PDB file of C-alpha atoms in Angstrom:
ATOM      1  CA  MET A   1      15.193  20.005   8.516  1.00  0.00           C
ATOM      2  CA  HIS A   2      12.709  17.294   7.589  1.00  0.00           C
ATOM      3  CA  LYS A   3      14.212  14.058   6.305  1.00  0.00           C
ATOM      4  CA  LYS A   4      12.489  11.135   4.673  1.00  0.00           C
ATOM      5  CA  VAL A   5      13.077   7.528   5.758  1.00  0.00           C
ATOM      6  CA  ALA A   6      11.494   4.614   3.880  1.00  0.00           C
ATOM      7  CA  PHE A   7      10.653   1.321   5.551  1.00  0.00           C
ATOM      8  CA  ILE A   8      10.562  -1.381   2.930  1.00  0.00           C
ATOM      9  CA  GLY A   9      10.368  -5.167   2.903  1.00  0.00           C
ATOM     10  CA  SER A  10       8.104  -8.048   2.085  1.00  0.00           C
ATOM     11  CA  VAL A  11       4.600  -8.617   3.478  1.00  0.00           C
ATOM     12  CA  GLY A  12       4.589  -9.237   7.225  1.00  0.00           C
ATOM     13  CA  SER A  13       8.166  -8.156   7.845  1.00  0.00           C
ATOM     14  CA  GLY A  14       7.159  -5.619  10.528  1.00  0.00           C
ATOM     15  CA  LYS A  15       7.191  -2.246   8.725  1.00  0.00           C
ATOM     16  CA  THR A  16       3.909  -0.959  10.191  1.00  0.00           C
ATOM     17  CA  THR A  17       4.863  -2.173  13.678  1.00  0.00           C
ATOM     18  CA  ILE A  18       8.260  -0.444  13.727  1.00  0.00           C
ATOM     19  CA  ILE A  19       6.798   2.849  12.423  1.00  0.00           C
ATOM     20  CA  LYS A  20       4.101   2.807  15.115  1.00  0.00           C
ATOM     21  CA  ASN A  21       6.848   2.069  17.606  1.00  0.00           C
ATOM     22  CA  LEU A  22       9.052   4.970  16.500  1.00  0.00           C
ATOM     23  CA  SER A  23       6.530   7.683  15.761  1.00  0.00           C
ATOM     24  CA  SER A  24       6.258  10.595  18.210  1.00  0.00           C
ATOM     25  CA  ASP A  25       2.616  11.113  17.213  1.00  0.00           C
ATOM     26  CA  GLU A  26      -0.047   8.568  16.382  1.00  0.00           C
ATOM     27  CA  ALA A  27       1.086   6.964  13.111  1.00  0.00           C
ATOM     28  CA  LEU A  28      -1.184   6.978  10.087  1.00  0.00           C
ATOM     29  CA  ASP A  29      -1.817   3.488   8.786  1.00  0.00           C
ATOM     30  CA  THR A  30      -3.641   2.148   5.763  1.00  0.00           C
ATOM     31  CA  ASP A  31      -4.105  -1.443   6.838  1.00  0.00           C
ATOM     32  CA  VAL A  32      -7.066  -3.399   5.512  1.00  0.00           C
ATOM     33  CA  GLU A  33      -8.303  -6.931   6.009  1.00  0.00           C
ATOM     34  CA  SER A  34      -6.463  -9.393   3.816  1.00  0.00           C
ATOM     35  CA  SER A  35      -8.711 -11.462   1.555  1.00  0.00           C
ATOM     36  CA  VAL A  36      -6.030 -14.106   0.972  1.00  0.00           C
ATOM     37  CA  ASP A  37      -3.822 -16.061   3.347  1.00  0.00           C
ATOM     38  CA  ILE A  38      -0.654 -14.023   3.870  1.00  0.00           C
ATOM     39  CA  GLY A  39      -0.016 -15.231   7.405  1.00  0.00           C
ATOM     40  CA  LYS A  40      -1.708 -12.260   9.072  1.00  0.00           C
ATOM     41  CA  HIS A  41      -5.106 -10.615   9.301  1.00  0.00           C
ATOM     42  CA  LEU A  42      -4.253  -7.076   8.163  1.00  0.00           C
ATOM     43  CA  THR A  43      -2.080  -5.770   5.341  1.00  0.00           C
ATOM     44  CA  THR A  44      -0.873  -2.309   4.283  1.00  0.00           C
ATOM     45  CA  VAL A  45      -2.231  -1.113   0.934  1.00  0.00           C
ATOM     46  CA  GLY A  46      -1.416   2.607   1.013  1.00  0.00           C
ATOM     47  CA  ILE A  47       1.255   4.258   3.096  1.00  0.00           C
ATOM     48  CA  ASP A  48       2.147   4.138   6.765  1.00  0.00           C
ATOM     49  CA  TYR A  49       3.346   7.479   8.031  1.00  0.00           C
ATOM     50  CA  GLY A  50       4.966   8.384  11.300  1.00  0.00           C
ATOM     51  CA  HIS A  51       6.928  11.384  12.526  1.00  0.00           C
ATOM     52  CA  LEU A  52      10.022  11.371  14.713  1.00  0.00           C
ATOM     53  CA  LYS A  53      11.634  14.451  16.198  1.00  0.00           C
ATOM     54  CA  VAL A  54      15.391  13.862  16.466  1.00  0.00           C
ATOM     55  CA  ASP A  55      16.366  17.237  17.952  1.00  0.00           C
ATOM     56  CA  ASP A  56      15.321  20.896  17.760  1.00  0.00           C
ATOM     57  CA  THR A  57      16.366  21.187  14.122  1.00  0.00           C
ATOM     58  CA  THR A  58      15.797  17.735  12.638  1.00  0.00           C
ATOM     59  CA  SER A  59      12.696  15.601  12.247  1.00  0.00           C
ATOM     60  CA  LEU A  60      12.192  12.409  10.327  1.00  0.00           C
ATOM     61  CA  GLY A  61       9.192  11.412   8.214  1.00  0.00           C
ATOM     62  CA  LEU A  62       8.793   7.657   8.478  1.00  0.00           C
ATOM     63  CA  TYR A  63       7.186   6.169   5.360  1.00  0.00           C
ATOM     64  CA  GLY A  64       6.166   2.530   5.238  1.00  0.00           C
ATOM     65  CA  VAL A  65       5.198   1.066   1.898  1.00  0.00           C
ATOM     66  CA  PRO A  66       3.057  -1.984   1.091  1.00  0.00           C
ATOM     67  CA  GLY A  67       5.064  -5.179   0.793  1.00  0.00           C
ATOM     68  CA  GLN A  68       3.216  -6.538  -2.238  1.00  0.00           C
ATOM     69  CA  ARG A  69       4.763  -5.664  -5.610  1.00  0.00           C
ATOM     70  CA  LYS A  70       1.372  -4.838  -7.120  1.00  0.00           C
ATOM     71  CA  PHE A  71       1.504  -1.674  -5.002  1.00  0.00           C
ATOM     72  CA  SER A  72       4.871  -0.629  -6.429  1.00  0.00           C
ATOM     73  CA  PHE A  73       3.322   2.594  -7.766  1.00  0.00           C
ATOM     74  CA  VAL A  74       3.362   3.667  -4.092  1.00  0.00           C
ATOM     75  CA  TRP A  75       7.058   2.732  -3.897  1.00  0.00           C
ATOM     76  CA  ASP A  76       7.711   5.062  -6.842  1.00  0.00           C
ATOM     77  CA  PHE A  77       6.775   8.208  -5.021  1.00  0.00           C
ATOM     78  CA  VAL A  78       8.200   7.161  -1.654  1.00  0.00           C
ATOM     79  CA  LYS A  79      11.628   6.581  -3.170  1.00  0.00           C
ATOM     80  CA  GLU A  80      11.884  10.206  -4.386  1.00  0.00           C
ATOM     81  CA  GLY A  81      14.120  12.324  -2.132  1.00  0.00           C
ATOM     82  CA  LEU A  82      14.977   9.591   0.344  1.00  0.00           C
ATOM     83  CA  TRP A  83      17.415  10.446   3.107  1.00  0.00           C
ATOM     84  CA  ALA A  84      17.614   6.867   4.378  1.00  0.00           C
ATOM     85  CA  ALA A  85      16.081   3.416   4.030  1.00  0.00           C
ATOM     86  CA  VAL A  86      15.366   0.547   6.376  1.00  0.00           C
ATOM     87  CA  ILE A  87      14.876  -2.831   4.758  1.00  0.00           C
ATOM     88  CA  LEU A  88      13.131  -5.459   6.873  1.00  0.00           C
ATOM     89  CA  VAL A  89      13.542  -9.153   6.108  1.00  0.00           C
ATOM     90  CA  LYS A  90      11.420 -11.829   7.733  1.00  0.00           C
ATOM     91  CA  ASN A  91      13.595 -14.478   9.340  1.00  0.00           C
ATOM     92  CA  LYS A  92      13.780 -17.852   7.534  1.00  0.00           C
ATOM     93  CA  ASP A  93      11.268 -16.659   4.928  1.00  0.00           C
ATOM     94  CA  THR A  94      12.713 -17.536   1.529  1.00  0.00           C
ATOM     95  CA  GLU A  95      10.443 -15.082  -0.338  1.00  0.00           C
ATOM     96  CA  SER A  96      11.357 -12.245   1.998  1.00  0.00           C
ATOM     97  CA  ILE A  97      15.071 -13.024   1.640  1.00  0.00           C
ATOM     98  CA  ALA A  98      14.778 -13.233  -2.163  1.00  0.00           C
ATOM     99  CA  GLU A  99      12.863  -9.935  -2.268  1.00  0.00           C
ATOM    100  CA  LEU A 100      15.875  -8.093  -0.820  1.00  0.00           C
ATOM    101  CA  ASP A 101      17.700  -8.264  -4.156  1.00  0.00           C
ATOM    102  CA  TYR A 102      14.731  -6.681  -5.973  1.00  0.00           C
ATOM    103  CA  LEU A 103      14.181  -3.984  -3.359  1.00  0.00           C
ATOM    104  CA  ILE A 104      17.833  -2.896  -3.348  1.00  0.00           C
ATOM    105  CA  ASP A 105      17.614  -2.332  -7.104  1.00  0.00           C
ATOM    106  CA  PHE A 106      14.157  -0.726  -7.083  1.00  0.00           C
ATOM    107  CA  PHE A 107      15.035   1.804  -4.362  1.00  0.00           C
ATOM    108  CA  ASP A 108      18.528   2.463  -5.803  1.00  0.00           C
ATOM    109  CA  ILE A 109      20.160   1.516  -2.518  1.00  0.00           C
ATOM    110  CA  SER A 110      23.856   2.372  -2.538  1.00  0.00           C
ATOM    111  CA  GLN A 111      26.597   3.177  -0.030  1.00  0.00           C
ATOM    112  CA  ASP A 112      25.734   6.845  -0.535  1.00  0.00           C
ATOM    113  CA  ILE A 113      22.506   6.762   1.453  1.00  0.00           C
ATOM    114  CA  PRO A 114      22.171   5.525   5.035  1.00  0.00           C
ATOM    115  CA  CYS A 115      20.592   2.070   4.947  1.00  0.00           C
ATOM    116  CA  VAL A 116      20.140  -0.613   7.584  1.00  0.00           C
ATOM    117  CA  ILE A 117      18.762  -4.116   7.194  1.00  0.00           C
ATOM    118  CA  GLY A 118      16.729  -5.581  10.032  1.00  0.00           C
ATOM    119  CA  VAL A 119      15.940  -9.276  10.335  1.00  0.00           C
ATOM    120  CA  THR A 120      12.595  -9.628  12.092  1.00  0.00           C
ATOM    121  CA  HIS A 121      10.638 -12.530  13.643  1.00  0.00           C
ATOM    122  CA  VAL A 122      13.908 -13.772  15.089  1.00  0.00           C
ATOM    123  CA  ASP A 123      12.094 -15.244  18.091  1.00  0.00           C
ATOM    124  CA  GLN A 124      11.273 -18.122  15.730  1.00  0.00           C
ATOM    125  CA  GLY A 125      14.981 -18.961  15.339  1.00  0.00           C
ATOM    126  CA  ALA A 126      18.447 -17.579  15.803  1.00  0.00           C
ATOM    127  CA  GLY A 127      18.532 -15.654  12.533  1.00  0.00           C
ATOM    128  CA  GLY A 128      21.986 -16.859  11.512  1.00  0.00           C
ATOM    129  CA  PHE A 129      20.832 -18.475   8.252  1.00  0.00           C
ATOM    130  CA  THR A 130      18.917 -15.376   7.165  1.00  0.00           C
ATOM    131  CA  VAL A 131      21.785 -13.025   8.020  1.00  0.00           C
ATOM    132  CA  LYS A 132      24.142 -15.248   5.994  1.00  0.00           C
ATOM    133  CA  LYS A 133      21.826 -15.141   2.960  1.00  0.00           C
ATOM    134  CA  ILE A 134      21.454 -11.361   3.265  1.00  0.00           C
ATOM    135  CA  LYS A 135      25.224 -10.910   3.376  1.00  0.00           C
ATOM    136  CA  GLU A 136      25.581 -13.064   0.256  1.00  0.00           C
ATOM    137  CA  THR A 137      23.114 -10.783  -1.557  1.00  0.00           C
ATOM    138  CA  LEU A 138      24.907  -7.650  -0.358  1.00  0.00           C
ATOM    139  CA  LYS A 139      28.280  -9.052  -1.424  1.00  0.00           C
ATOM    140  CA  LYS A 140      26.977  -9.693  -4.948  1.00  0.00           C
ATOM    141  CA  LYS A 141      25.938  -6.054  -5.113  1.00  0.00           C
ATOM    142  CA  ASN A 142      29.178  -4.743  -3.596  1.00  0.00           C
ATOM    143  CA  LEU A 143      27.279  -3.300  -0.665  1.00  0.00           C
ATOM    144  CA  ASN A 144      28.402  -3.189   2.926  1.00  0.00           C
ATOM    145  CA  LEU A 145      25.345  -2.436   5.051  1.00  0.00           C
ATOM    146  CA  PRO A 146      24.692  -3.094   8.744  1.00  0.00           C
ATOM    147  CA  VAL A 147      22.482  -6.131   9.339  1.00  0.00           C
ATOM    148  CA  TYR A 148      20.759  -6.469  12.713  1.00  0.00           C
ATOM    149  CA  THR A 149      18.410  -9.044  14.139  1.00  0.00           C
ATOM    150  CA  ILE A 150      15.614  -7.031  15.676  1.00  0.00           C
ATOM    151  CA  ASP A 151      12.191  -7.232  17.256  1.00  0.00           C
ATOM    152  CA  ALA A 152      10.031  -4.626  15.492  1.00  0.00           C
ATOM    153  CA  ARG A 153       7.794  -4.451  18.563  1.00  0.00           C
ATOM    154  CA  LEU A 154      10.584  -3.234  20.856  1.00  0.00           C
ATOM    155  CA  ASN A 155      11.603   0.408  21.282  1.00  0.00           C
ATOM    156  CA  THR A 156      15.217  -0.652  21.752  1.00  0.00           C
ATOM    157  CA  SER A 157      15.293  -2.249  18.292  1.00  0.00           C
ATOM    158  CA  ALA A 158      13.662   0.742  16.627  1.00  0.00           C
ATOM    159  CA  GLU A 159      16.047   3.143  18.359  1.00  0.00           C
ATOM    160  CA  LEU A 160      19.062   1.032  17.369  1.00  0.00           C
ATOM    161  CA  ILE A 161      18.021   1.289  13.722  1.00  0.00           C
ATOM    162  CA  MET A 162      17.531   5.057  13.854  1.00  0.00           C
ATOM    163  CA  ARG A 163      20.776   5.692  15.776  1.00  0.00           C
ATOM    164  CA  THR A 164      22.649   3.644  13.172  1.00  0.00           C
ATOM    165  CA  LEU A 165      21.142   5.629  10.281  1.00  0.00           C
ATOM    166  CA  ILE A 166      22.152   8.906  11.912  1.00  0.00           C
ATOM    167  CA  ALA A 167      25.678   7.596  12.624  1.00  0.00           C
ATOM    168  CA  ILE A 168      26.098   6.474   9.000  1.00  0.00           C
ATOM    169  CA  ASP A 169      24.896   9.869   7.786  1.00  0.00           C
ATOM    170  CA  GLU A 170      27.335  11.697  10.053  1.00  0.00           C
ATOM    171  CA  SER A 171      30.246   9.525   8.890  1.00  0.00           C
ATOM    172  CA  ASN A 172      29.446   9.982   5.156  1.00  0.00           C
TER     173      ASN A 172
ATOM    174  CA  MET B   1     -31.074 -12.579  -6.206  1.00  0.00           C
ATOM    175  CA  GLU B   2     -28.475 -13.409  -8.812  1.00  0.00           C
ATOM    176  CA  ALA B   3     -27.252 -10.985 -11.442  1.00  0.00           C
ATOM    177  CA  SER B   4     -24.208 -10.616 -13.603  1.00  0.00           C
ATOM    178  CA  PHE B   5     -21.763  -7.761 -13.206  1.00  0.00           C
ATOM    179  CA  LYS B   6     -21.941  -7.150 -16.960  1.00  0.00           C
ATOM    180  CA  LYS B   7     -25.710  -6.582 -16.760  1.00  0.00           C
ATOM    181  CA  LEU B   8     -25.309  -4.220 -13.822  1.00  0.00           C
ATOM    182  CA  TYR B   9     -22.673  -2.335 -15.802  1.00  0.00           C
ATOM    183  CA  GLU B  10     -24.935  -2.100 -18.856  1.00  0.00           C
ATOM    184  CA  LYS B  11     -27.868  -0.890 -16.754  1.00  0.00           C
ATOM    185  CA  LEU B  12     -25.688   1.766 -15.136  1.00  0.00           C
ATOM    186  CA  ASN B  13     -24.353   2.848 -18.525  1.00  0.00           C
ATOM    187  CA  THR B  14     -27.850   3.504 -19.846  1.00  0.00           C
ATOM    188  CA  LYS B  15     -28.272   6.029 -17.035  1.00  0.00           C
ATOM    189  CA  LEU B  16     -24.837   7.620 -16.919  1.00  0.00           C
ATOM    190  CA  LYS B  17     -23.637   7.190 -20.532  1.00  0.00           C
ATOM    191  CA  SER B  18     -19.981   6.868 -21.501  1.00  0.00           C
ATOM    192  CA  ILE B  19     -18.751   4.802 -18.568  1.00  0.00           C
ATOM    193  CA  LYS B  20     -15.274   3.691 -19.487  1.00  0.00           C
ATOM    194  CA  SER B  21     -14.755   1.195 -16.699  1.00  0.00           C
ATOM    195  CA  LEU B  22     -16.533  -0.277 -13.711  1.00  0.00           C
ATOM    196  CA  SER B  23     -14.868  -2.646 -11.296  1.00  0.00           C
ATOM    197  CA  LEU B  24     -15.452  -4.337  -7.981  1.00  0.00           C
ATOM    198  CA  THR B  25     -12.284  -4.906  -5.975  1.00  0.00           C
ATOM    199  CA  THR B  26     -11.490  -6.358  -2.575  1.00  0.00           C
ATOM    200  CA  SER B  27     -10.207  -3.796  -0.085  1.00  0.00           C
ATOM    201  CA  ASP B  28      -6.720  -5.316  -0.388  1.00  0.00           C
ATOM    202  CA  GLY B  29      -6.662  -4.848  -4.163  1.00  0.00           C
ATOM    203  CA  PHE B  30      -7.842  -8.034  -5.859  1.00  0.00           C
ATOM    204  CA  THR B  31     -10.249  -7.741  -8.784  1.00  0.00           C
ATOM    205  CA  LEU B  32     -13.590  -9.505  -8.306  1.00  0.00           C
ATOM    206  CA  PHE B  33     -15.443  -8.203 -11.380  1.00  0.00           C
ATOM    207  CA  SER B  34     -14.517  -5.713 -14.066  1.00  0.00           C
ATOM    208  CA  GLU B  35     -16.198  -4.338 -17.193  1.00  0.00           C
ATOM    209  CA  ASN B  36     -14.806  -1.852 -19.696  1.00  0.00           C
ATOM    210  CA  GLY B  37     -16.601   0.276 -22.267  1.00  0.00           C
ATOM    211  CA  ASN B  38     -15.997  -0.139 -25.993  1.00  0.00           C
ATOM    212  CA  GLY B  39     -12.366   0.449 -26.882  1.00  0.00           C
ATOM    213  CA  PHE B  40     -11.278   1.435 -23.390  1.00  0.00           C
ATOM    214  CA  GLU B  41      -8.322  -0.523 -22.110  1.00  0.00           C
ATOM    215  CA  VAL B  42      -7.102  -0.497 -18.559  1.00  0.00           C
ATOM    216  CA  GLU B  43      -4.843  -2.886 -16.660  1.00  0.00           C
ATOM    217  CA  THR B  44      -7.394  -4.403 -14.319  1.00  0.00           C
ATOM    218  CA  ASP B  45      -4.840  -5.452 -11.696  1.00  0.00           C
ATOM    219  CA  LYS B  46      -3.356  -1.958 -11.609  1.00  0.00           C
ATOM    220  CA  LEU B  47      -6.809  -0.379 -11.358  1.00  0.00           C
ATOM    221  CA  SER B  48      -7.603  -2.625  -8.390  1.00  0.00           C
ATOM    222  CA  ALA B  49      -4.301  -1.874  -6.638  1.00  0.00           C
ATOM    223  CA  VAL B  50      -4.693   1.892  -7.161  1.00  0.00           C
ATOM    224  CA  SER B  51      -8.314   1.793  -5.972  1.00  0.00           C
ATOM    225  CA  SER B  52      -7.253  -0.119  -2.873  1.00  0.00           C
ATOM    226  CA  SER B  53      -4.428   2.288  -1.984  1.00  0.00           C
ATOM    227  CA  LEU B  54      -6.364   5.491  -2.650  1.00  0.00           C
ATOM    228  CA  THR B  55      -9.408   4.314  -0.740  1.00  0.00           C
ATOM    229  CA  ALA B  56      -7.257   3.294   2.231  1.00  0.00           C
ATOM    230  CA  LEU B  57      -5.515   6.688   2.198  1.00  0.00           C
ATOM    231  CA  SER B  58      -8.870   8.480   1.883  1.00  0.00           C
ATOM    232  CA  ASN B  59     -10.169   6.443   4.795  1.00  0.00           C
ATOM    233  CA  ALA B  60      -7.138   7.418   6.893  1.00  0.00           C
ATOM    234  CA  ALA B  61      -7.597  11.112   5.987  1.00  0.00           C
ATOM    235  CA  ALA B  62     -11.319  10.970   6.785  1.00  0.00           C
ATOM    236  CA  LYS B  63     -10.761   9.328  10.157  1.00  0.00           C
ATOM    237  CA  GLN B  64      -7.557  10.942  11.362  1.00  0.00           C
ATOM    238  CA  LEU B  65      -7.769  14.434   9.888  1.00  0.00           C
ATOM    239  CA  MET B  66     -11.491  15.061   9.444  1.00  0.00           C
ATOM    240  CA  LYS B  67     -12.692  12.866  12.340  1.00  0.00           C
ATOM    241  CA  SER B  68     -15.367  11.524  10.040  1.00  0.00           C
ATOM    242  CA  THR B  69     -16.276   8.462   8.014  1.00  0.00           C
ATOM    243  CA  PHE B  70     -15.040   7.960   4.480  1.00  0.00           C
ATOM    244  CA  GLU B  71     -17.691   7.975   1.757  1.00  0.00           C
ATOM    245  CA  SER B  72     -16.064   8.448  -1.642  1.00  0.00           C
ATOM    246  CA  THR B  73     -13.000   9.652  -3.513  1.00  0.00           C
ATOM    247  CA  PHE B  74     -13.173  11.518  -6.815  1.00  0.00           C
ATOM    248  CA  ILE B  75     -10.282  12.188  -9.175  1.00  0.00           C
ATOM    249  CA  GLU B  76     -11.114  14.791 -11.805  1.00  0.00           C
ATOM    250  CA  THR B  77      -9.220  15.088 -15.079  1.00  0.00           C
ATOM    251  CA  SER B  78      -9.832  16.794 -18.429  1.00  0.00           C
ATOM    252  CA  LYS B  79     -10.820  13.409 -19.897  1.00  0.00           C
ATOM    253  CA  GLY B  80     -13.304  12.414 -17.225  1.00  0.00           C
ATOM    254  CA  LEU B  81     -13.237  11.288 -13.642  1.00  0.00           C
ATOM    255  CA  MET B  82     -12.580   8.288 -11.487  1.00  0.00           C
ATOM    256  CA  CYS B  83     -14.821   7.636  -8.510  1.00  0.00           C
ATOM    257  CA  MET B  84     -14.244   5.112  -5.730  1.00  0.00           C
ATOM    258  CA  ILE B  85     -16.744   4.219  -3.039  1.00  0.00           C
ATOM    259  CA  GLN B  86     -16.760   1.573  -0.363  1.00  0.00           C
ATOM    260  CA  THR B  87     -19.259  -1.233  -0.460  1.00  0.00           C
ATOM    261  CA  LYS B  88     -19.595  -4.782   0.764  1.00  0.00           C
ATOM    262  CA  TYR B  89     -19.904  -7.900  -1.305  1.00  0.00           C
ATOM    263  CA  GLN B  90     -20.785 -11.200   0.351  1.00  0.00           C
ATOM    264  CA  GLY B  91     -20.066  -9.600   3.707  1.00  0.00           C
ATOM    265  CA  LYS B  92     -16.529  -8.456   2.834  1.00  0.00           C
ATOM    266  CA  ASN B  93     -15.360  -4.861   2.468  1.00  0.00           C
ATOM    267  CA  CYS B  94     -14.926  -3.994  -1.201  1.00  0.00           C
ATOM    268  CA  ILE B  95     -14.403  -0.968  -3.436  1.00  0.00           C
ATOM    269  CA  LEU B  96     -16.567  -0.023  -6.389  1.00  0.00           C
ATOM    270  CA  SER B  97     -14.597   2.040  -8.935  1.00  0.00           C
ATOM    271  CA  LEU B  98     -15.907   3.873 -11.947  1.00  0.00           C
ATOM    272  CA  ILE B  99     -13.994   5.681 -14.675  1.00  0.00           C
ATOM    273  CA  SER B 100     -16.166   8.040 -16.720  1.00  0.00           C
ATOM    274  CA  GLY B 101     -15.814   9.625 -20.129  1.00  0.00           C
ATOM    275  CA  ALA B 102     -15.509  13.371 -20.668  1.00  0.00           C
ATOM    276  CA  ASN B 103     -18.070  15.861 -19.294  1.00  0.00           C
ATOM    277  CA  PRO B 104     -19.299  13.702 -16.422  1.00  0.00           C
ATOM    278  CA  ASN B 105     -22.187  14.680 -14.168  1.00  0.00           C
ATOM    279  CA  ILE B 106     -20.701  14.182 -10.706  1.00  0.00           C
ATOM    280  CA  GLY B 107     -24.042  14.288  -8.909  1.00  0.00           C
ATOM    281  CA  GLN B 108     -25.522  11.582 -11.127  1.00  0.00           C
ATOM    282  CA  ILE B 109     -22.434   9.418 -10.833  1.00  0.00           C
ATOM    283  CA  ARG B 110     -22.477   9.679  -7.047  1.00  0.00           C
ATOM    284  CA  PHE B 111     -26.193   8.869  -6.905  1.00  0.00           C
ATOM    285  CA  TYR B 112     -26.165   5.845  -9.220  1.00  0.00           C
ATOM    286  CA  LEU B 113     -22.901   4.468  -7.881  1.00  0.00           C
ATOM    287  CA  ASN B 114     -24.229   4.588  -4.326  1.00  0.00           C
ATOM    288  CA  GLU B 115     -27.381   2.859  -5.554  1.00  0.00           C
ATOM    289  CA  LEU B 116     -25.274   0.131  -7.171  1.00  0.00           C
ATOM    290  CA  ALA B 117     -23.159  -0.196  -4.015  1.00  0.00           C
ATOM    291  CA  ASN B 118     -26.333  -0.848  -2.030  1.00  0.00           C
ATOM    292  CA  ILE B 119     -27.428  -3.511  -4.521  1.00  0.00           C
ATOM    293  CA  LEU B 120     -24.027  -5.231  -4.340  1.00  0.00           C
ATOM    294  CA  GLU B 121     -24.321  -5.580  -0.572  1.00  0.00           C
ATOM    295  CA  THR B 122     -27.196  -8.034  -0.986  1.00  0.00           C
ATOM    296  CA  VAL B 123     -26.743  -9.509  -4.460  1.00  0.00           C
ATOM    297  CA  SER B 124     -24.903 -12.652  -5.558  1.00  0.00           C
ATOM    298  CA  LEU B 125     -23.117 -12.169  -8.860  1.00  0.00           C
ATOM    299  CA  SER B 126     -22.695 -14.860 -11.476  1.00  0.00           C
ATOM    300  CA  ALA B 127     -19.452 -15.155 -13.413  1.00  0.00           C
ATOM    301  CA  GLU B 128     -21.226 -14.481 -16.727  1.00  0.00           C
TER     302      GLU B 128
END
């Protein structure tokens, strides 16, 4: 069975990095040079795609979408038929934290689909403030989702996210 | 050499006829210049974002599946076609997009759009 996982979140939250980290094969990326200052040199404008084999019968398609809202037409077709979602939030970034509210609504995130929130760039601080703000947003929406502080560059973080999604799915 | 995008559009339209839209976009989807034909309305920001995404995906397909270099993307519809090719403007990677009217001549469009892309690589455009 092939299942679809979306990686969503604001610009620079680590979506491309975590997909490259998780993918069994070389991930497809659509990064281009940024013409404005967004805090990094490259930005995703199409779709990132990676593939992860879970076991002999299950594989996951890992879809990363652009963080900028102007590319939300890409979000539209990624959100169809989602098995699970991973929302990445950049630590201490007020725009990234505020974007969570919008993304939860846009992608119809509910308790019915496995979803994990990862706080990235935590090496720049402890992450406590960001986690608190995320939990406030989730509370307003009556959602109870796991929130982890992660390093998108590390295999251990990526594996933690995927193991959690599978565990949530099995318990649903 | 300085020219205006509007004049380049008009010159191209005398050769191709019925161009609905011509735009120059940064590779990350910001509009630099855009001209529309009479009565044709398109959301410029959306056109730039779509051009950016489709060109990036085409590039990825060309490199990773076809082991080649991307040249152009064509979308054909019953009302005309949309063509996107890569170019450079002031040293930066950009996308030149054209939306045609009905009954387009693909060969002509490809030829003249490539010619325009070459001009854009050396020209400096005024805001006129």
